[in-house]
Amino acid sequence: MPTASPAEGLPDLAVVLVIREKFSLALECLRRICAETGPVFTLRIVDCGYPAPVRAAMEAFLAGRPRVVWIESPRPLLPGEALNLALASVREPLLCQIQNDVLIEPGFLARMVATQRETGCDIVAPLTLDLAPGGEAKPHRDEGGGTLGIFEREPDGRVAIFERRRLPEEAGRIRVHRFETHALLLRTEALRALGPLPALNSREHLDLALRAWNAGCRVLFEPRAVATYVLAPIHRSEVAFFRFRWDLALARRSHAEVKAAWRIRRMPRAMAFVARHRALLEEARVLPDPDSVGCGKAARL
């Protein structure tokens, strides 16, 4: 049952924070979101497994902030399931999903919302970066941050994916077929029309992109809005959720389900990515839990 703090009116934007795979960056993720100076938004947080110290630190940080809604789940959820749960109570016309191990750059929300308002598009995808410990942030998956690649319907009804292609620009705007779901702005009604999203732990971003393409949604890439997905390390209290999130059998099923549902001629590979994540669960690579007050401090950019 959602619980909310007092609110004055309803803004146009709901920011929905969902758990991707771990917890230790959630507080820094919240700091980045709440540091945004515009537009006004409702913050909806899906809690499907936060450890008590992390939840307490998040609540302390948000104390006194208006328009905060906690949405509870008694079981762990995959990101698509968490978004489905949050969507049921969203009344704002725009929804920005941000996963809790993503750090947005200043002005992120303003740029994403401005792009949607100026164009009336259905979905806005930011530039998504990856940051590994000790490394430098670099574009996720391709130089477009996961937005390169187009879909085409073949005469027999199958879908062909051309990974390195880009659609022509439209009046200076970059229209895309593919996008990532680490952070994403959608028209709420468009998302409702595309859902409910399936319980996938792999290829879920490809499934949503295909849903949007099949429905004729207009998706624009906004490279001035930057969101950085922070990879490992994994801490002791995150192991169980991380293992659930990257279950290998579910990843194989997810891969097969997306391929079959969309009749994809040549499915992009994903199992090596899942295997690399599973390797982070090796005992020697798991770190002790950070103190609750310092959650996320080491990851600040």
mmCIF file of C-alpha atoms in Angstrom:
data_model
loop_
_atom_site.group_PDB
_atom_site.id
_atom_site.type_symbol
_atom_site.label_atom_id
_atom_site.label_comp_id
_atom_site.label_asym_id
_atom_site.label_seq_id
_atom_site.Cartn_x
_atom_site.Cartn_y
_atom_site.Cartn_z
ATOM 1 C CA MET A 1 0.000 0.000 0.000
ATOM 2 C CA PRO A 2 1.545 3.347 -1.007
ATOM 3 C CA THR A 3 2.292 5.789 1.794
ATOM 4 C CA ALA A 4 2.732 9.481 1.017
ATOM 5 C CA SER A 5 3.913 12.676 2.631
ATOM 6 C CA PRO A 6 1.679 15.781 2.429
ATOM 7 C CA ALA A 7 1.520 17.324 -1.024
ATOM 8 C CA GLU A 8 0.205 20.564 -2.452
ATOM 9 C CA GLY A 9 -1.383 19.868 -5.822
ATOM 10 C CA LEU A 10 -0.193 17.391 -8.401
ATOM 11 C CA PRO A 11 2.787 18.236 -10.637
ATOM 12 C CA ASP A 12 3.145 17.095 -14.240
ATOM 13 C CA LEU A 13 6.014 14.723 -13.494
ATOM 14 C CA ALA A 14 6.412 11.587 -11.387
ATOM 15 C CA VAL A 15 9.953 10.337 -10.780
ATOM 16 C CA VAL A 16 9.814 6.604 -10.052
ATOM 17 C CA LEU A 17 12.853 5.079 -8.330
ATOM 18 C CA VAL A 18 13.145 1.307 -8.736
ATOM 19 C CA ILE A 19 15.759 -1.161 -7.558
ATOM 20 C CA ARG A 20 17.918 -2.496 -10.380
ATOM 21 C CA GLU A 21 20.335 -4.914 -8.698
ATOM 22 C CA LYS A 22 21.819 -3.444 -5.513
ATOM 23 C CA PHE A 23 21.148 -0.944 -2.706
ATOM 24 C CA SER A 24 24.338 0.851 -1.720
ATOM 25 C CA LEU A 25 24.007 3.679 -4.258
ATOM 26 C CA ALA A 26 20.369 4.467 -3.510
ATOM 27 C CA LEU A 27 21.086 7.384 -1.175
ATOM 28 C CA GLU A 28 23.449 9.094 -3.612
ATOM 29 C CA CYS A 29 20.942 8.443 -6.394
ATOM 30 C CA LEU A 30 18.288 10.192 -4.281
ATOM 31 C CA ARG A 31 20.624 13.108 -3.578
ATOM 32 C CA ARG A 32 21.112 13.630 -7.303
ATOM 33 C CA ILE A 33 17.374 13.476 -7.994
ATOM 34 C CA CYS A 34 16.437 15.838 -5.170
ATOM 35 C CA ALA A 35 19.159 18.318 -6.154
ATOM 36 C CA GLU A 36 17.308 18.982 -9.423
ATOM 37 C CA THR A 37 15.908 22.509 -9.375
ATOM 38 C CA GLY A 38 13.159 21.943 -11.946
ATOM 39 C CA PRO A 39 10.640 20.774 -12.873
ATOM 40 C CA VAL A 40 8.562 20.057 -9.754
ATOM 41 C CA PHE A 41 7.881 16.332 -9.372
ATOM 42 C CA THR A 42 6.354 13.666 -7.194
ATOM 43 C CA LEU A 43 8.927 11.120 -6.019
ATOM 44 C CA ARG A 44 7.685 7.524 -5.924
ATOM 45 C CA ILE A 45 10.033 4.927 -4.447
ATOM 46 C CA VAL A 46 9.405 1.213 -4.910
ATOM 47 C CA ASP A 47 10.785 -0.735 -1.941
ATOM 48 C CA CYS A 48 10.988 -4.436 -2.697
ATOM 49 C CA GLY A 49 13.919 -5.340 -0.507
ATOM 50 C CA TYR A 50 15.914 -2.407 0.857
ATOM 51 C CA PRO A 51 17.879 -3.442 3.971
ATOM 52 C CA ALA A 52 16.630 -1.619 7.083
ATOM 53 C CA PRO A 53 19.731 0.639 7.451
ATOM 54 C CA VAL A 54 19.498 1.780 3.820
ATOM 55 C CA ARG A 55 15.755 2.421 4.070
ATOM 56 C CA ALA A 56 16.311 4.394 7.297
ATOM 57 C CA ALA A 57 19.025 6.528 5.677
ATOM 58 C CA MET A 58 16.754 7.243 2.698
ATOM 59 C CA GLU A 59 13.850 8.217 4.969
ATOM 60 C CA ALA A 60 16.093 10.499 7.045
ATOM 61 C CA PHE A 61 17.334 12.250 3.935
ATOM 62 C CA LEU A 62 13.780 12.734 2.616
ATOM 63 C CA ALA A 63 12.297 13.863 5.950
ATOM 64 C CA GLY A 64 10.081 16.900 5.444
ATOM 65 C CA ARG A 65 10.178 16.733 1.660
ATOM 66 C CA PRO A 66 6.681 16.969 0.104
ATOM 67 C CA ARG A 67 5.281 14.670 -2.576
ATOM 68 C CA VAL A 68 7.174 11.538 -1.532
ATOM 69 C CA VAL A 69 5.364 8.220 -1.988
ATOM 70 C CA TRP A 70 6.735 4.878 -0.783
ATOM 71 C CA ILE A 71 5.341 1.831 -2.580
ATOM 72 C CA GLU A 72 5.916 -1.438 -0.764
ATOM 73 C CA SER A 73 6.213 -4.956 -2.159
ATOM 74 C CA PRO A 74 6.454 -8.054 0.055
ATOM 75 C CA ARG A 75 8.688 -9.809 -2.470
ATOM 76 C CA PRO A 76 11.649 -8.858 -4.639
ATOM 77 C CA LEU A 77 10.692 -7.417 -8.025
ATOM 78 C CA LEU A 78 12.408 -7.175 -11.362
ATOM 79 C CA PRO A 79 12.586 -3.606 -12.716
ATOM 80 C CA GLY A 80 9.647 -4.070 -15.098
ATOM 81 C CA GLU A 81 7.491 -5.503 -12.319
ATOM 82 C CA ALA A 82 8.408 -2.584 -10.047
ATOM 83 C CA LEU A 83 7.475 -0.103 -12.758
ATOM 84 C CA ASN A 84 4.126 -1.860 -13.246
ATOM 85 C CA LEU A 85 3.441 -1.567 -9.516
ATOM 86 C CA ALA A 86 4.291 2.137 -9.409
ATOM 87 C CA LEU A 87 2.366 2.913 -12.578
ATOM 88 C CA ALA A 88 -0.884 1.764 -10.980
ATOM 89 C CA SER A 89 -0.873 4.853 -8.723
ATOM 90 C CA VAL A 90 0.704 7.430 -11.069
ATOM 91 C CA ARG A 91 -1.654 10.239 -12.085
ATOM 92 C CA GLU A 92 0.956 12.652 -13.401
ATOM 93 C CA PRO A 93 1.086 12.895 -17.229
ATOM 94 C CA LEU A 94 4.856 12.296 -17.382
ATOM 95 C CA LEU A 95 6.855 9.547 -15.685
ATOM 96 C CA CYS A 96 10.631 9.373 -15.365
ATOM 97 C CA GLN A 97 11.906 5.981 -14.273
ATOM 98 C CA ILE A 98 15.355 6.017 -12.659
ATOM 99 C CA GLN A 99 17.013 2.860 -11.414
ATOM 100 C CA ASN A 100 18.661 3.140 -8.024
ATOM 101 C CA ASP A 101 22.234 2.568 -9.155
ATOM 102 C CA VAL A 102 22.081 5.423 -11.666
ATOM 103 C CA LEU A 103 23.555 8.871 -10.985
ATOM 104 C CA ILE A 104 22.032 11.690 -13.027
ATOM 105 C CA GLU A 105 23.933 14.834 -13.976
ATOM 106 C CA PRO A 106 22.606 18.316 -13.025
ATOM 107 C CA GLY A 107 19.779 19.496 -15.268
ATOM 108 C CA PHE A 108 18.819 15.956 -16.240
ATOM 109 C CA LEU A 109 15.093 16.250 -15.507
ATOM 110 C CA ALA A 110 14.766 19.707 -17.018
ATOM 111 C CA ARG A 111 16.367 18.608 -20.294
ATOM 112 C CA MET A 112 14.315 15.422 -20.523
ATOM 113 C CA VAL A 113 11.012 17.199 -19.835
ATOM 114 C CA ALA A 114 11.856 20.096 -22.165
ATOM 115 C CA THR A 115 12.496 17.661 -25.013
ATOM 116 C CA GLN A 116 9.142 15.984 -24.465
ATOM 117 C CA ARG A 117 7.231 19.247 -24.165
ATOM 118 C CA GLU A 118 8.862 20.800 -27.224
ATOM 119 C CA THR A 119 8.176 17.786 -29.437
ATOM 120 C CA GLY A 120 5.205 15.958 -27.913
ATOM 121 C CA CYS A 121 7.114 12.678 -28.247
ATOM 122 C CA ASP A 122 6.151 9.559 -26.309
ATOM 123 C CA ILE A 123 9.553 8.632 -24.856
ATOM 124 C CA VAL A 124 12.826 10.486 -24.221
ATOM 125 C CA ALA A 125 16.035 8.485 -23.827
ATOM 126 C CA PRO A 126 19.127 10.101 -22.218
ATOM 127 C CA LEU A 127 22.785 9.437 -22.883
ATOM 128 C CA THR A 128 23.530 6.421 -20.662
ATOM 129 C CA LEU A 129 27.076 5.923 -19.417
ATOM 130 C CA ASP A 130 28.752 3.058 -17.543
ATOM 131 C CA LEU A 131 31.162 3.583 -14.662
ATOM 132 C CA ALA A 132 33.256 0.709 -13.316
ATOM 133 C CA PRO A 133 35.280 1.009 -10.087
ATOM 134 C CA GLY A 134 38.597 2.690 -10.788
ATOM 135 C CA GLY A 135 37.594 3.486 -14.353
ATOM 136 C CA GLU A 136 36.167 6.354 -16.349
ATOM 137 C CA ALA A 137 32.560 6.730 -17.434
ATOM 138 C CA LYS A 138 31.994 5.647 -21.032
ATOM 139 C CA PRO A 139 28.895 5.220 -23.210
ATOM 140 C CA HIS A 140 26.817 2.147 -22.418
ATOM 141 C CA ARG A 141 26.883 -0.552 -25.098
ATOM 142 C CA ASP A 142 27.646 1.793 -28.023
ATOM 143 C CA GLU A 143 28.693 5.379 -28.689
ATOM 144 C CA GLY A 144 25.041 6.424 -28.507
ATOM 145 C CA GLY A 145 24.694 5.066 -24.984
ATOM 146 C CA GLY A 146 22.547 2.131 -26.103
ATOM 147 C CA THR A 147 20.496 4.003 -28.720
ATOM 148 C CA LEU A 148 22.106 2.710 -31.922
ATOM 149 C CA GLY A 149 20.151 0.141 -33.899
ATOM 150 C CA ILE A 150 16.927 0.104 -35.876
ATOM 151 C CA PHE A 151 14.099 -2.394 -36.264
ATOM 152 C CA GLU A 152 12.604 -3.500 -39.574
ATOM 153 C CA ARG A 153 9.680 -5.823 -40.283
ATOM 154 C CA GLU A 154 10.506 -8.462 -42.878
ATOM 155 C CA PRO A 155 7.985 -9.832 -45.423
ATOM 156 C CA ASP A 156 7.466 -13.010 -43.364
ATOM 157 C CA GLY A 157 6.631 -10.967 -40.228
ATOM 158 C CA ARG A 158 9.926 -11.474 -38.485
ATOM 159 C CA VAL A 159 11.826 -8.518 -37.006
ATOM 160 C CA ALA A 160 15.344 -7.700 -38.118
ATOM 161 C CA ILE A 161 17.590 -5.673 -35.816
ATOM 162 C CA PHE A 162 20.369 -3.668 -37.444
ATOM 163 C CA GLU A 163 22.617 -2.831 -34.512
ATOM 164 C CA ARG A 164 24.880 -0.072 -35.862
ATOM 165 C CA ARG A 165 22.306 2.028 -37.724
ATOM 166 C CA ARG A 166 20.735 5.347 -36.799
ATOM 167 C CA LEU A 167 17.500 6.884 -38.090
ATOM 168 C CA PRO A 168 17.711 10.219 -39.963
ATOM 169 C CA GLU A 169 17.409 13.318 -37.783
ATOM 170 C CA GLU A 170 14.048 15.090 -37.701
ATOM 171 C CA ALA A 171 14.334 18.885 -37.452
ATOM 172 C CA GLY A 172 17.540 18.541 -35.460
ATOM 173 C CA ARG A 173 16.151 15.825 -33.182
ATOM 174 C CA ILE A 174 17.576 12.308 -33.047
ATOM 175 C CA ARG A 175 14.812 9.725 -33.329
ATOM 176 C CA VAL A 176 15.674 6.214 -32.108
ATOM 177 C CA HIS A 177 14.234 2.726 -32.014
ATOM 178 C CA ARG A 178 16.513 1.260 -29.355
ATOM 179 C CA PHE A 179 17.079 2.671 -25.875
ATOM 180 C CA GLU A 180 18.138 1.650 -22.378
ATOM 181 C CA THR A 181 15.919 1.626 -19.291
ATOM 182 C CA HIS A 182 18.421 2.709 -16.629
ATOM 183 C CA ALA A 183 16.749 6.134 -16.834
ATOM 184 C CA LEU A 184 13.881 6.985 -19.152
ATOM 185 C CA LEU A 185 11.092 9.566 -19.513
ATOM 186 C CA LEU A 186 7.712 8.428 -20.826
ATOM 187 C CA ARG A 187 4.253 9.821 -21.295
ATOM 188 C CA THR A 188 2.311 7.972 -18.625
ATOM 189 C CA GLU A 189 -0.527 7.033 -20.972
ATOM 190 C CA ALA A 190 1.940 5.722 -23.542
ATOM 191 C CA LEU A 191 3.505 3.463 -20.922
ATOM 192 C CA ARG A 192 0.075 2.213 -19.871
ATOM 193 C CA ALA A 193 -0.698 1.342 -23.480
ATOM 194 C CA LEU A 194 2.554 -0.621 -23.765
ATOM 195 C CA GLY A 195 2.147 -2.594 -20.530
ATOM 196 C CA PRO A 196 1.966 -4.468 -18.361
ATOM 197 C CA LEU A 197 5.667 -5.156 -18.714
ATOM 198 C CA PRO A 198 6.744 -8.812 -18.435
ATOM 199 C CA ALA A 199 8.921 -10.223 -15.643
ATOM 200 C CA LEU A 200 12.242 -10.278 -17.495
ATOM 201 C CA ASN A 201 15.743 -10.013 -16.077
ATOM 202 C CA SER A 202 17.498 -9.834 -19.432
ATOM 203 C CA ARG A 203 16.541 -8.132 -22.703
ATOM 204 C CA GLU A 204 13.848 -6.133 -20.874
ATOM 205 C CA HIS A 205 15.076 -2.914 -22.478
ATOM 206 C CA LEU A 206 14.879 -4.525 -25.917
ATOM 207 C CA ASP A 207 11.351 -5.755 -25.214
ATOM 208 C CA LEU A 208 10.175 -2.276 -24.196
ATOM 209 C CA ALA A 209 11.849 -0.701 -27.234
ATOM 210 C CA LEU A 210 10.117 -3.212 -29.497
ATOM 211 C CA ARG A 211 6.781 -2.539 -27.809
ATOM 212 C CA ALA A 212 7.229 1.178 -28.424
ATOM 213 C CA TRP A 213 8.279 0.646 -32.050
ATOM 214 C CA ASN A 214 5.424 -1.769 -32.743
ATOM 215 C CA ALA A 215 2.923 0.733 -31.282
ATOM 216 C CA GLY A 216 4.309 3.574 -33.409
ATOM 217 C CA CYS A 217 5.654 5.563 -30.467
ATOM 218 C CA ARG A 218 7.983 8.459 -31.209
ATOM 219 C CA VAL A 219 11.187 8.057 -29.194
ATOM 220 C CA LEU A 220 13.825 10.810 -29.099
ATOM 221 C CA PHE A 221 17.424 10.708 -27.870
ATOM 222 C CA GLU A 222 18.481 13.639 -25.667
ATOM 223 C CA PRO A 223 22.294 13.406 -25.367
ATOM 224 C CA ARG A 224 22.505 16.531 -23.155
ATOM 225 C CA ALA A 225 20.740 14.570 -20.380
ATOM 226 C CA VAL A 226 23.322 12.222 -18.890
ATOM 227 C CA ALA A 227 22.692 9.241 -16.598
ATOM 228 C CA THR A 228 25.562 7.053 -15.372
ATOM 229 C CA TYR A 229 24.999 3.423 -14.414
ATOM 230 C CA VAL A 230 27.504 2.485 -11.695
ATOM 231 C CA LEU A 231 28.618 -1.144 -11.781
ATOM 232 C CA ALA A 232 30.112 -3.292 -8.985
ATOM 233 C CA PRO A 233 31.141 -3.767 -6.233
ATOM 234 C CA ILE A 234 28.533 -5.896 -4.505
ATOM 235 C CA HIS A 235 28.169 -5.727 -0.721
ATOM 236 C CA ARG A 236 27.176 -8.513 1.659
ATOM 237 C CA SER A 237 23.571 -7.368 2.172
ATOM 238 C CA GLU A 238 23.067 -7.107 -1.607
ATOM 239 C CA VAL A 239 24.017 -10.691 -2.454
ATOM 240 C CA ALA A 240 20.551 -12.261 -2.179
ATOM 241 C CA PHE A 241 18.819 -9.610 -4.274
ATOM 242 C CA PHE A 242 21.660 -9.555 -6.823
ATOM 243 C CA ARG A 243 21.436 -13.345 -7.177
ATOM 244 C CA PHE A 244 17.666 -13.074 -7.711
ATOM 245 C CA ARG A 245 18.118 -10.254 -10.229
ATOM 246 C CA TRP A 246 20.670 -12.122 -12.308
ATOM 247 C CA ASP A 247 19.308 -15.663 -12.043
ATOM 248 C CA LEU A 248 20.886 -17.488 -14.969
ATOM 249 C CA ALA A 249 17.935 -19.734 -15.778
ATOM 250 C CA LEU A 250 15.582 -16.734 -15.801
ATOM 251 C CA ALA A 251 18.000 -14.856 -18.067
ATOM 252 C CA ARG A 252 17.911 -17.704 -20.577
ATOM 253 C CA ARG A 253 14.106 -17.793 -20.433
ATOM 254 C CA SER A 254 13.887 -14.012 -20.752
ATOM 255 C CA HIS A 255 16.149 -14.088 -23.793
ATOM 256 C CA ALA A 256 14.083 -16.844 -25.423
ATOM 257 C CA GLU A 257 10.756 -15.177 -24.598
ATOM 258 C CA VAL A 258 11.716 -11.841 -26.140
ATOM 259 C CA LYS A 259 13.099 -13.539 -29.238
ATOM 260 C CA ALA A 260 9.942 -15.627 -29.676
ATOM 261 C CA ALA A 261 7.460 -12.840 -28.827
ATOM 262 C CA TRP A 262 8.863 -10.516 -31.491
ATOM 263 C CA ARG A 263 10.033 -13.197 -33.937
ATOM 264 C CA ILE A 264 13.515 -11.712 -34.010
ATOM 265 C CA ARG A 265 15.610 -13.052 -36.862
ATOM 266 C CA ARG A 266 18.974 -12.634 -35.163
ATOM 267 C CA MET A 267 18.788 -11.969 -31.428
ATOM 268 C CA PRO A 268 21.544 -9.758 -29.956
ATOM 269 C CA ARG A 269 23.635 -11.747 -27.504
ATOM 270 C CA ALA A 270 23.309 -11.157 -23.771
ATOM 271 C CA MET A 271 24.461 -14.222 -21.850
ATOM 272 C CA ALA A 272 28.079 -13.053 -21.565
ATOM 273 C CA PHE A 273 26.829 -9.866 -19.877
ATOM 274 C CA VAL A 274 24.779 -11.920 -17.404
ATOM 275 C CA ALA A 275 27.707 -14.260 -16.728
ATOM 276 C CA ARG A 276 29.991 -11.295 -15.943
ATOM 277 C CA HIS A 277 27.446 -10.011 -13.447
ATOM 278 C CA ARG A 278 27.055 -13.436 -11.862
ATOM 279 C CA ALA A 279 30.831 -13.577 -11.383
ATOM 280 C CA LEU A 280 30.540 -10.619 -8.996
ATOM 281 C CA LEU A 281 28.920 -13.011 -6.509
ATOM 282 C CA GLU A 282 32.190 -14.908 -5.997
ATOM 283 C CA GLU A 283 32.992 -14.822 -2.295
ATOM 284 C CA ALA A 284 36.327 -13.081 -2.759
ATOM 285 C CA ARG A 285 34.677 -10.213 -4.646
ATOM 286 C CA VAL A 286 31.859 -9.460 -2.177
ATOM 287 C CA LEU A 287 32.605 -6.492 0.112
ATOM 288 C CA PRO A 288 31.462 -5.794 3.687
ATOM 289 C CA ASP A 289 28.430 -3.511 3.958
ATOM 290 C CA PRO A 290 29.110 0.235 4.052
ATOM 291 C CA ASP A 291 27.811 2.113 7.094
ATOM 292 C CA SER A 292 24.280 3.399 6.486
ATOM 293 C CA VAL A 293 25.254 7.061 6.830
ATOM 294 C CA GLY A 294 27.919 6.729 4.173
ATOM 295 C CA CYS A 295 25.881 4.732 1.639
ATOM 296 C CA GLY A 296 26.847 5.916 -1.821
ATOM 297 C CA LYS A 297 29.456 8.484 -0.771
ATOM 298 C CA ALA A 298 32.321 6.625 -2.429
ATOM 299 C CA ALA A 299 30.480 6.610 -5.743
ATOM 300 C CA ARG A 300 30.042 10.361 -6.113
ATOM 301 C CA LEU A 301 31.374 11.618 -9.402
#
